[in-house]
């Protein structure tokens, strides 16, 4: 869990490989061609089927499926990096993806023009800026309230490195 560009996917892929379990990136399911969102019912069905598996690492913050994922999870790794770190990382990642025309999920690419939009639904930079405190509040509260899950807070890159000795 955590803000876009914080390192969730990188760590998630490495953990899944280490554990010998599937890696599931919720963005790959949610974003259909043309950046259209998947229908919530279909999203829940697909994620529910994946979460019913024997083991997995699922990367993403979608509230529409959080109950399904957390019902089967034992551990939540929460990236809570400083806002300046996340913004720097997501800026460089977005620029690289836009300039190289990297294909993401279902043929989608990040358009360079979205860097300059003010609408968080269109600009990943704006999304990260506005969601930073939302994720911090949400996962701080959940770590206190959810006694059925182990929460591991990643506050710096070295914290993530310690998970993969």
CSV table of N, CA and C in Angstrom, one decimal:
chain,number,residue,atom,x,y,z
A,1,UNK,N,0.8,-1.2,0.0
A,1,UNK,CA,0.0,0.0,0.0
A,1,UNK,C,0.9,1.2,0.0
A,2,UNK,N,0.3,2.4,-0.4
A,2,UNK,CA,1.1,3.6,-0.4
A,2,UNK,C,0.9,4.4,-1.7
A,3,UNK,N,1.5,5.6,-1.7
A,3,UNK,CA,1.3,6.5,-2.8
A,3,UNK,C,1.9,5.9,-4.1
A,4,UNK,N,1.4,6.4,-5.2
A,4,UNK,CA,2.0,6.1,-6.5
A,4,UNK,C,3.4,6.5,-6.5
A,5,UNK,N,4.3,5.7,-7.1
A,5,UNK,CA,5.7,6.1,-7.2
A,5,UNK,C,6.5,5.9,-6.0
A,6,UNK,N,5.9,5.3,-5.0
A,6,UNK,CA,6.7,5.1,-3.7
A,6,UNK,C,7.6,3.9,-3.7
A,7,UNK,N,7.4,3.0,-4.6
A,7,UNK,CA,8.2,1.8,-4.7
A,7,UNK,C,7.4,0.5,-4.4
A,8,UNK,N,6.1,0.6,-4.4
A,8,UNK,CA,5.3,-0.6,-4.1
A,8,UNK,C,5.5,-1.7,-5.1
A,9,UNK,N,5.5,-1.4,-6.3
A,9,UNK,CA,5.6,-2.4,-7.4
A,9,UNK,C,7.0,-3.1,-7.4
A,10,UNK,N,8.0,-2.3,-7.2
A,10,UNK,CA,9.3,-2.8,-7.2
A,10,UNK,C,9.5,-3.8,-6.1
A,11,UNK,N,9.2,-3.4,-4.9
A,11,UNK,CA,9.3,-4.3,-3.7
A,11,UNK,C,8.3,-5.5,-3.9
A,12,UNK,N,7.1,-5.2,-4.3
A,12,UNK,CA,6.1,-6.3,-4.5
A,12,UNK,C,6.6,-7.4,-5.4
A,13,UNK,N,7.2,-7.0,-6.5
A,13,UNK,CA,7.7,-8.0,-7.5
A,13,UNK,C,8.8,-8.8,-6.9
A,14,UNK,N,9.7,-8.1,-6.2
A,14,UNK,CA,10.9,-8.8,-5.6
A,14,UNK,C,10.4,-9.7,-4.4
A,15,UNK,N,9.4,-9.3,-3.6
A,15,UNK,CA,8.9,-10.2,-2.6
A,15,UNK,C,8.2,-11.4,-3.2
A,16,UNK,N,7.4,-11.2,-4.2
A,16,UNK,CA,6.7,-12.3,-4.8
A,16,UNK,C,7.7,-13.3,-5.4
A,17,UNK,N,8.7,-12.8,-6.0
A,17,UNK,CA,9.7,-13.7,-6.5
A,17,UNK,C,10.4,-14.5,-5.4
A,18,UNK,N,10.8,-13.8,-4.3
A,18,UNK,CA,11.4,-14.4,-3.2
A,18,UNK,C,10.5,-15.5,-2.5
A,19,UNK,N,9.2,-15.2,-2.4
A,19,UNK,CA,8.2,-16.1,-1.8
A,19,UNK,C,7.7,-17.2,-2.7
A,20,UNK,N,8.0,-17.0,-4.0
A,20,UNK,CA,7.5,-18.0,-5.0
A,20,UNK,C,6.0,-17.9,-5.2
A,21,UNK,N,5.4,-16.7,-5.1
A,21,UNK,CA,4.0,-16.5,-5.3
A,21,UNK,C,3.7,-15.5,-6.4
A,22,UNK,N,2.5,-15.5,-6.9
A,22,UNK,CA,2.1,-14.5,-8.0
A,22,UNK,C,2.2,-13.1,-7.5
A,23,UNK,N,2.6,-12.2,-8.3
A,23,UNK,CA,2.5,-10.8,-8.1
A,23,UNK,C,1.3,-10.2,-8.8
A,24,UNK,N,0.5,-9.5,-8.2
A,24,UNK,CA,-0.7,-8.9,-8.8
A,24,UNK,C,-0.7,-7.4,-8.6
A,25,UNK,N,-0.7,-6.7,-9.7
A,25,UNK,CA,-0.7,-5.2,-9.7
A,25,UNK,C,-2.1,-4.8,-10.1
A,26,UNK,N,-2.8,-4.2,-9.1
A,26,UNK,CA,-4.2,-3.8,-9.3
A,26,UNK,C,-4.4,-2.8,-10.4
A,27,UNK,N,-3.4,-2.0,-10.6
A,27,UNK,CA,-3.5,-1.0,-11.8
A,27,UNK,C,-3.7,-1.8,-13.1
A,28,UNK,N,-3.1,-2.9,-13.2
A,28,UNK,CA,-3.1,-3.7,-14.5
A,28,UNK,C,-4.6,-4.2,-14.7
A,29,UNK,N,-5.3,-4.5,-13.6
A,29,UNK,CA,-6.7,-4.9,-13.7
A,29,UNK,C,-7.6,-3.8,-13.9
A,30,UNK,N,-7.4,-2.7,-13.1
A,30,UNK,CA,-8.3,-1.6,-13.1
A,30,UNK,C,-8.3,-0.7,-14.4
A,31,UNK,N,-7.1,-0.5,-15.0
A,31,UNK,CA,-7.0,0.4,-16.1
A,31,UNK,C,-7.2,-0.4,-17.4
A,32,UNK,N,-8.3,-0.3,-18.0
A,32,UNK,CA,-8.6,-1.0,-19.3
A,32,UNK,C,-8.0,-0.1,-20.4
A,33,UNK,N,-8.0,-0.6,-21.7
A,33,UNK,CA,-7.5,0.3,-22.7
A,33,UNK,C,-8.1,1.7,-22.7
A,34,UNK,N,-7.3,2.7,-23.1
A,34,UNK,CA,-7.8,4.0,-23.1
A,34,UNK,C,-8.0,4.6,-21.7
A,35,UNK,N,-7.3,4.0,-20.7
A,35,UNK,CA,-7.4,4.4,-19.3
A,35,UNK,C,-8.8,4.4,-18.8
A,36,UNK,N,-9.7,3.6,-19.4
A,36,UNK,CA,-11.0,3.4,-18.9
A,36,UNK,C,-11.0,2.5,-17.6
A,37,UNK,N,-11.7,2.9,-16.6
A,37,UNK,CA,-11.7,2.0,-15.4
A,37,UNK,C,-12.6,0.8,-15.6
A,38,UNK,N,-12.2,-0.3,-15.0
A,38,UNK,CA,-13.0,-1.5,-15.1
A,38,UNK,C,-14.3,-1.3,-14.2
A,39,UNK,N,-15.4,-2.0,-14.6
A,39,UNK,CA,-16.6,-2.0,-13.8
A,39,UNK,C,-16.3,-2.5,-12.4
A,40,UNK,N,-16.8,-1.9,-11.4
A,40,UNK,CA,-16.5,-2.3,-10.0
A,40,UNK,C,-16.9,-3.7,-9.7
A,41,UNK,N,-18.0,-4.2,-10.3
A,41,UNK,CA,-18.4,-5.6,-10.0
A,41,UNK,C,-17.4,-6.6,-10.7
A,42,UNK,N,-16.9,-6.3,-11.9
A,42,UNK,CA,-15.9,-7.1,-12.6
A,42,UNK,C,-14.6,-7.0,-11.8
A,43,UNK,N,-14.2,-5.8,-11.4
A,43,UNK,CA,-13.0,-5.6,-10.6
A,43,UNK,C,-13.0,-6.5,-9.4
A,44,UNK,N,-14.1,-6.4,-8.6
A,44,UNK,CA,-14.2,-7.2,-7.4
A,44,UNK,C,-14.1,-8.7,-7.6
A,45,UNK,N,-14.8,-9.1,-8.7
A,45,UNK,CA,-14.8,-10.5,-9.1
A,45,UNK,C,-13.4,-11.0,-9.4
A,46,UNK,N,-12.7,-10.3,-10.2
A,46,UNK,CA,-11.4,-10.7,-10.6
A,46,UNK,C,-10.4,-10.7,-9.4
A,47,UNK,N,-10.4,-9.6,-8.6
A,47,UNK,CA,-9.5,-9.5,-7.5
A,47,UNK,C,-9.9,-10.6,-6.4
A,48,UNK,N,-11.1,-10.8,-6.2
A,48,UNK,CA,-11.6,-11.8,-5.3
A,48,UNK,C,-11.1,-13.2,-5.7
A,49,UNK,N,-11.1,-13.5,-6.9
A,49,UNK,CA,-10.6,-14.8,-7.4
A,49,UNK,C,-9.1,-14.9,-7.2
A,50,UNK,N,-8.4,-13.8,-7.4
A,50,UNK,CA,-6.9,-13.8,-7.2
A,50,UNK,C,-6.6,-13.9,-5.7
A,51,UNK,N,-7.3,-13.2,-4.9
A,51,UNK,CA,-7.1,-13.2,-3.5
A,51,UNK,C,-7.4,-14.5,-2.8
A,52,UNK,N,-8.2,-15.3,-3.4
A,52,UNK,CA,-8.6,-16.6,-2.9
A,52,UNK,C,-7.5,-17.6,-3.1
A,53,UNK,N,-6.4,-17.2,-3.9
A,53,UNK,CA,-5.3,-18.1,-4.1
A,53,UNK,C,-4.5,-18.4,-2.8
A,54,UNK,N,-3.7,-19.4,-2.8
A,54,UNK,CA,-2.9,-19.8,-1.7
A,54,UNK,C,-1.9,-18.8,-1.2
A,55,UNK,N,-1.4,-18.1,-2.1
A,55,UNK,CA,-0.4,-17.1,-1.7
A,55,UNK,C,-0.2,-16.1,-2.8
A,56,UNK,N,0.1,-14.8,-2.5
A,56,UNK,CA,0.3,-13.8,-3.5
A,56,UNK,C,0.8,-12.5,-2.8
A,57,UNK,N,1.3,-11.6,-3.7
A,57,UNK,CA,1.6,-10.3,-3.2
A,57,UNK,C,0.7,-9.4,-4.1
A,58,UNK,N,-0.1,-8.6,-3.5
A,58,UNK,CA,-1.0,-7.7,-4.3
A,58,UNK,C,-0.6,-6.3,-4.0
A,59,UNK,N,-0.4,-5.5,-5.1
A,59,UNK,CA,0.0,-4.1,-5.0
A,59,UNK,C,-1.1,-3.2,-5.4
A,60,UNK,N,-1.5,-2.3,-4.5
A,60,UNK,CA,-2.5,-1.3,-4.9
A,60,UNK,C,-3.3,-0.8,-3.7
A,61,UNK,N,-4.0,0.3,-3.9
A,61,UNK,CA,-4.7,1.0,-2.9
A,61,UNK,C,-6.2,1.1,-3.1
A,62,UNK,N,-6.8,0.3,-4.0
A,62,UNK,CA,-8.2,0.5,-4.4
A,62,UNK,C,-9.1,0.1,-3.2
A,63,UNK,N,-9.9,1.1,-2.8
A,63,UNK,CA,-10.8,0.9,-1.7
A,63,UNK,C,-11.9,-0.1,-2.1
A,64,UNK,N,-12.2,-0.1,-3.4
A,64,UNK,CA,-13.3,-1.0,-3.9
A,64,UNK,C,-13.0,-2.5,-3.7
A,65,UNK,N,-11.7,-2.8,-3.5
A,65,UNK,CA,-11.3,-4.2,-3.3
A,65,UNK,C,-10.5,-4.5,-2.0
A,66,UNK,N,-10.3,-3.4,-1.2
A,66,UNK,CA,-9.5,-3.6,0.0
A,66,UNK,C,-10.0,-4.6,0.9
A,67,UNK,N,-11.3,-4.7,1.1
A,67,UNK,CA,-11.9,-5.7,2.0
A,67,UNK,C,-11.6,-7.1,1.6
A,68,UNK,N,-11.6,-7.3,0.2
A,68,UNK,CA,-11.3,-8.7,-0.3
A,68,UNK,C,-9.8,-9.0,-0.1
A,69,UNK,N,-9.0,-8.1,-0.3
A,69,UNK,CA,-7.5,-8.4,-0.2
A,69,UNK,C,-7.2,-8.5,1.3
A,70,UNK,N,-7.6,-7.6,2.1
A,70,UNK,CA,-7.2,-7.7,3.6
A,70,UNK,C,-7.9,-8.8,4.3
A,71,UNK,N,-9.0,-9.3,3.8
A,71,UNK,CA,-9.6,-10.5,4.4
A,71,UNK,C,-8.7,-11.7,4.3
A,72,UNK,N,-7.9,-11.8,3.2
A,72,UNK,CA,-7.1,-12.9,3.0
A,72,UNK,C,-5.6,-12.7,3.3
A,73,UNK,N,-5.3,-11.4,3.6
A,73,UNK,CA,-3.9,-11.0,3.8
A,73,UNK,C,-3.5,-11.3,5.3
A,74,UNK,N,-2.2,-11.5,5.5
A,74,UNK,CA,-1.7,-11.6,6.9
A,74,UNK,C,-0.8,-10.4,7.2
A,75,UNK,N,-0.2,-9.7,6.1
A,75,UNK,CA,0.7,-8.6,6.3
A,75,UNK,C,0.4,-7.5,5.3
A,76,UNK,N,0.4,-6.3,5.7
A,76,UNK,CA,0.3,-5.1,4.9
A,76,UNK,C,1.6,-4.3,5.0
A,77,UNK,N,2.2,-4.2,3.8
A,77,UNK,CA,3.5,-3.4,3.8
A,77,UNK,C,3.0,-2.0,3.2
A,78,UNK,N,3.3,-1.0,4.1
A,78,UNK,CA,2.8,0.4,3.8
A,78,UNK,C,3.9,1.3,3.5
A,79,UNK,N,4.0,1.8,2.3
A,79,UNK,CA,5.0,2.8,2.0
A,79,UNK,C,4.6,4.2,2.4
A,80,UNK,N,5.3,4.7,3.4
A,80,UNK,CA,5.0,6.0,3.9
A,80,UNK,C,6.2,6.9,3.8
A,81,UNK,N,6.7,7.1,2.6
A,81,UNK,CA,7.9,7.9,2.4
A,81,UNK,C,7.5,9.4,2.5
A,82,UNK,N,8.5,10.2,2.7
A,82,UNK,CA,8.2,11.6,2.8
A,82,UNK,C,7.6,12.1,1.4
A,83,UNK,N,6.8,13.1,1.5
A,83,UNK,CA,6.1,13.6,0.2
A,83,UNK,C,7.2,14.0,-0.8
A,84,UNK,N,8.2,14.7,-0.4
A,84,UNK,CA,9.2,15.2,-1.3
A,84,UNK,C,9.9,14.0,-2.0
A,85,UNK,N,10.1,12.9,-1.4
A,85,UNK,CA,10.7,11.7,-2.0
A,85,UNK,C,9.8,11.1,-3.0
A,86,UNK,N,8.5,11.0,-2.6
A,86,UNK,CA,7.5,10.4,-3.6
A,86,UNK,C,7.4,11.3,-4.8
A,87,UNK,N,7.3,12.6,-4.6
A,87,UNK,CA,7.1,13.5,-5.7
A,87,UNK,C,8.3,13.5,-6.7
A,88,UNK,N,9.5,13.4,-6.1
A,88,UNK,CA,10.7,13.3,-7.0
A,88,UNK,C,10.7,12.0,-7.8
A,89,UNK,N,10.4,10.9,-7.1
A,89,UNK,CA,10.4,9.6,-7.8
A,89,UNK,C,9.3,9.5,-8.9
A,90,UNK,N,8.1,10.0,-8.5
A,90,UNK,CA,7.0,9.9,-9.5
A,90,UNK,C,7.2,10.9,-10.7
A,91,UNK,N,7.9,12.0,-10.4
A,91,UNK,CA,8.2,13.0,-11.5
A,91,UNK,C,9.1,12.3,-12.5
A,92,UNK,N,10.2,11.7,-12.0
A,92,UNK,CA,11.2,11.1,-12.9
A,92,UNK,C,10.6,9.9,-13.6
A,93,UNK,N,9.9,9.1,-12.9
A,93,UNK,CA,9.2,7.9,-13.5
A,93,UNK,C,8.3,8.3,-14.6
A,94,UNK,N,7.4,9.3,-14.3
A,94,UNK,CA,6.5,9.8,-15.3
A,94,UNK,C,7.2,10.4,-16.5
A,95,UNK,N,8.2,11.2,-16.3
A,95,UNK,CA,8.9,11.7,-17.5
A,95,UNK,C,9.6,10.6,-18.3
A,96,UNK,N,10.2,9.6,-17.6
A,96,UNK,CA,10.8,8.5,-18.4
A,96,UNK,C,9.8,7.7,-19.2
A,97,UNK,N,8.6,7.4,-18.5
A,97,UNK,CA,7.6,6.7,-19.2
A,97,UNK,C,7.0,7.4,-20.4
A,98,UNK,N,6.8,8.7,-20.2
A,98,UNK,CA,6.2,9.6,-21.3
A,98,UNK,C,7.2,9.7,-22.4
A,99,UNK,N,8.4,10.0,-22.2
A,99,UNK,CA,9.4,10.2,-23.2
A,99,UNK,C,9.7,8.9,-24.0
A,100,UNK,N,9.8,7.8,-23.3
A,100,UNK,CA,10.1,6.5,-24.0
A,100,UNK,C,8.9,5.9,-24.5
A,101,UNK,N,7.7,6.5,-24.2
A,101,UNK,CA,6.4,5.9,-24.7
A,101,UNK,C,6.2,4.5,-24.2
A,102,UNK,N,6.6,4.3,-23.0
A,102,UNK,CA,6.5,2.9,-22.4
A,102,UNK,C,5.1,2.5,-22.3
A,103,UNK,N,4.8,1.3,-22.7
A,103,UNK,CA,3.5,0.7,-22.6
A,103,UNK,C,3.3,0.2,-21.2
A,104,UNK,N,2.2,0.6,-20.6
A,104,UNK,CA,1.9,0.2,-19.3
A,104,UNK,C,0.8,-0.9,-19.4
A,105,UNK,N,-0.3,-0.8,-18.7
A,105,UNK,CA,-1.3,-1.8,-18.7
A,105,UNK,C,-2.3,-1.6,-19.8
A,106,UNK,N,-2.6,-2.7,-20.5
A,106,UNK,CA,-3.6,-2.8,-21.6
A,106,UNK,C,-3.3,-1.8,-22.7
A,107,UNK,N,-2.1,-1.6,-23.0
A,107,UNK,CA,-1.7,-0.7,-24.1
A,107,UNK,C,-1.7,0.8,-23.7
A,108,UNK,N,-1.9,1.1,-22.5
A,108,UNK,CA,-1.9,2.5,-22.0
A,108,UNK,C,-0.5,3.1,-21.9
A,109,UNK,N,-0.4,4.4,-22.2
A,109,UNK,CA,0.9,5.1,-22.0
A,109,UNK,C,0.6,6.4,-21.2
A,110,UNK,N,1.6,6.8,-20.5
A,110,UNK,CA,1.4,8.1,-19.7
A,110,UNK,C,1.7,9.3,-20.7
A,111,UNK,N,0.7,10.1,-20.9
A,111,UNK,CA,1.0,11.3,-21.8
A,111,UNK,C,1.8,12.4,-21.1
A,112,UNK,N,2.7,12.9,-21.7
A,112,UNK,CA,3.6,14.0,-21.2
A,112,UNK,C,2.7,15.2,-20.7
A,113,UNK,N,1.7,15.5,-21.5
A,113,UNK,CA,0.8,16.6,-21.2
A,113,UNK,C,0.1,16.5,-19.8
A,114,UNK,N,-0.1,15.3,-19.3
A,114,UNK,CA,-0.7,15.1,-18.1
A,114,UNK,C,0.1,15.7,-16.9
A,115,UNK,N,1.4,15.9,-17.1
A,115,UNK,CA,2.2,16.4,-16.1
A,115,UNK,C,1.7,17.8,-15.7
A,116,UNK,N,1.1,18.5,-16.6
A,116,UNK,CA,0.8,19.9,-16.4
A,116,UNK,C,-0.7,20.1,-16.0
A,117,UNK,N,-1.5,19.1,-15.9
A,117,UNK,CA,-2.9,19.2,-15.6
A,117,UNK,C,-3.1,19.4,-14.1
A,118,UNK,N,-4.1,20.1,-13.7
A,118,UNK,CA,-4.4,20.3,-12.3
A,118,UNK,C,-5.4,19.3,-11.7
A,119,UNK,N,-6.1,18.6,-12.6
A,119,UNK,CA,-7.1,17.6,-12.1
A,119,UNK,C,-6.3,16.3,-11.7
A,120,UNK,N,-6.5,16.0,-10.4
A,120,UNK,CA,-5.8,14.7,-9.9
A,120,UNK,C,-6.2,13.5,-10.7
A,121,UNK,N,-7.4,13.5,-11.3
A,121,UNK,CA,-7.8,12.3,-12.1
A,121,UNK,C,-7.0,12.2,-13.4
A,122,UNK,N,-6.4,13.3,-13.8
A,122,UNK,CA,-5.6,13.4,-15.1
A,122,UNK,C,-4.1,13.5,-14.9
A,123,UNK,N,-3.7,13.9,-13.8
A,123,UNK,CA,-2.3,14.2,-13.5
A,123,UNK,C,-1.8,13.3,-12.4
A,124,UNK,N,-0.9,12.4,-12.6
A,124,UNK,CA,-0.3,11.5,-11.6
A,124,UNK,C,0.4,12.4,-10.5
A,125,UNK,N,1.1,13.4,-11.0
A,125,UNK,CA,1.8,14.3,-10.0
A,125,UNK,C,0.8,14.9,-9.0
A,126,UNK,N,-0.3,15.4,-9.6
A,126,UNK,CA,-1.3,16.1,-8.7
A,126,UNK,C,-2.0,15.0,-7.8
A,127,UNK,N,-2.2,13.8,-8.4
A,127,UNK,CA,-2.8,12.7,-7.6
A,127,UNK,C,-1.9,12.4,-6.4
A,128,UNK,N,-0.6,12.3,-6.6
A,128,UNK,CA,0.3,11.9,-5.6
A,128,UNK,C,0.3,13.0,-4.5
A,129,UNK,N,0.3,14.2,-4.9
A,129,UNK,CA,0.4,15.4,-4.0
A,129,UNK,C,-0.9,15.4,-3.1
A,130,UNK,N,-2.0,15.2,-3.7
A,130,UNK,CA,-3.3,15.3,-3.0
A,130,UNK,C,-3.6,14.0,-2.2
A,131,UNK,N,-3.1,12.9,-2.5
A,131,UNK,CA,-3.4,11.6,-1.9
A,131,UNK,C,-2.4,11.3,-0.7
A,132,UNK,N,-1.3,12.0,-0.7
A,132,UNK,CA,-0.2,11.7,0.3
A,132,UNK,C,-0.8,11.6,1.7
A,133,UNK,N,-1.4,12.7,2.2
A,133,UNK,CA,-2.0,12.7,3.5
A,133,UNK,C,-3.1,11.7,3.7
A,134,UNK,N,-3.9,11.5,2.6
A,134,UNK,CA,-5.0,10.5,2.7
A,134,UNK,C,-4.5,9.1,3.0
A,135,UNK,N,-3.4,8.7,2.3
A,135,UNK,CA,-2.9,7.4,2.6
A,135,UNK,C,-2.2,7.3,4.0
A,136,UNK,N,-1.5,8.4,4.4
A,136,UNK,CA,-0.9,8.4,5.7
A,136,UNK,C,-2.0,8.3,6.8
A,137,UNK,N,-3.0,9.0,6.7
A,137,UNK,CA,-4.1,8.9,7.7
A,137,UNK,C,-4.8,7.6,7.7
A,138,UNK,N,-5.1,7.1,6.5
A,138,UNK,CA,-5.8,5.8,6.3
A,138,UNK,C,-5.0,4.7,6.9
A,139,UNK,N,-3.7,4.6,6.6
A,139,UNK,CA,-2.9,3.4,7.0
A,139,UNK,C,-2.4,3.5,8.5
A,140,UNK,N,-2.3,4.8,8.9
A,140,UNK,CA,-1.9,5.0,10.4
A,140,UNK,C,-3.1,4.4,11.2
A,141,UNK,N,-4.3,4.8,10.8
A,141,UNK,CA,-5.5,4.4,11.5
A,141,UNK,C,-5.7,2.9,11.4
A,142,UNK,N,-5.5,2.3,10.2
A,142,UNK,CA,-5.7,0.9,10.0
A,142,UNK,C,-4.7,0.1,10.8
A,143,UNK,N,-3.4,0.6,10.9
A,143,UNK,CA,-2.4,-0.1,11.6
A,143,UNK,C,-2.8,-0.2,13.1
A,144,UNK,N,-3.5,0.7,13.6
A,144,UNK,CA,-3.9,0.7,15.0
A,144,UNK,C,-5.2,-0.1,15.2
A,145,UNK,N,-6.1,0.0,14.3
A,145,UNK,CA,-7.4,-0.7,14.4
A,145,UNK,C,-7.4,-2.1,14.0
A,146,UNK,N,-6.6,-2.5,13.0
A,146,UNK,CA,-6.7,-3.9,12.4
A,146,UNK,C,-5.7,-4.8,13.2
A,147,UNK,N,-6.1,-5.4,14.2
A,147,UNK,CA,-5.3,-6.3,15.0
A,147,UNK,C,-5.1,-7.7,14.3
A,148,UNK,N,-5.8,-7.9,13.2
A,148,UNK,CA,-5.7,-9.2,12.5
A,148,UNK,C,-4.6,-9.2,11.4
A,149,UNK,N,-4.0,-8.0,11.2
A,149,UNK,CA,-3.0,-7.8,10.2
A,149,UNK,C,-1.7,-7.3,10.8
A,150,UNK,N,-0.6,-7.7,10.3
A,150,UNK,CA,0.7,-7.1,10.7
A,150,UNK,C,1.0,-6.0,9.7
A,151,UNK,N,1.2,-4.8,10.2
A,151,UNK,CA,1.6,-3.7,9.3
A,151,UNK,C,3.0,-3.4,9.4
A,152,UNK,N,3.7,-3.3,8.3
A,152,UNK,CA,5.1,-3.0,8.2
A,152,UNK,C,5.2,-1.6,7.5
A,153,UNK,N,5.6,-0.6,8.2
A,153,UNK,CA,5.7,0.8,7.7
A,153,UNK,C,7.1,1.0,7.1
A,154,UNK,N,7.1,1.4,5.8
A,154,UNK,CA,8.3,1.7,5.1
A,154,UNK,C,8.4,3.2,5.0
A,155,UNK,N,9.3,3.8,5.9
A,155,UNK,CA,9.4,5.3,6.0
A,155,UNK,C,10.6,5.8,5.2
A,156,UNK,N,11.5,4.9,4.8
A,156,UNK,CA,12.7,5.2,4.0
A,156,UNK,C,13.1,4.0,3.2
A,157,UNK,N,13.9,4.3,2.1
A,157,UNK,CA,14.3,3.2,1.2
A,157,UNK,C,15.0,2.1,2.0
A,158,UNK,N,15.8,2.4,3.0
A,158,UNK,CA,16.5,1.4,3.7
A,158,UNK,C,15.6,0.4,4.4
A,159,UNK,N,14.4,0.9,4.8
A,159,UNK,CA,13.4,0.0,5.4
A,159,UNK,C,13.0,-1.1,4.4
A,160,UNK,N,12.8,-0.7,3.2
A,160,UNK,CA,12.4,-1.7,2.2
A,160,UNK,C,13.6,-2.6,1.9
A,161,UNK,N,14.8,-2.1,1.9
A,161,UNK,CA,16.0,-2.9,1.6
A,161,UNK,C,16.1,-4.0,2.7
A,162,UNK,N,15.7,-3.7,3.9
A,162,UNK,CA,15.8,-4.7,5.0
A,162,UNK,C,14.9,-5.9,4.9
A,163,UNK,N,13.8,-5.7,4.1
A,163,UNK,CA,12.9,-6.8,3.9
A,163,UNK,C,13.4,-7.8,2.9
A,164,UNK,N,14.4,-7.4,2.1
A,164,UNK,CA,15.0,-8.3,1.1
A,164,UNK,C,16.5,-8.4,1.3
A,165,UNK,N,16.9,-9.1,2.4
A,165,UNK,CA,18.4,-9.3,2.7
A,165,UNK,C,19.1,-10.0,1.6
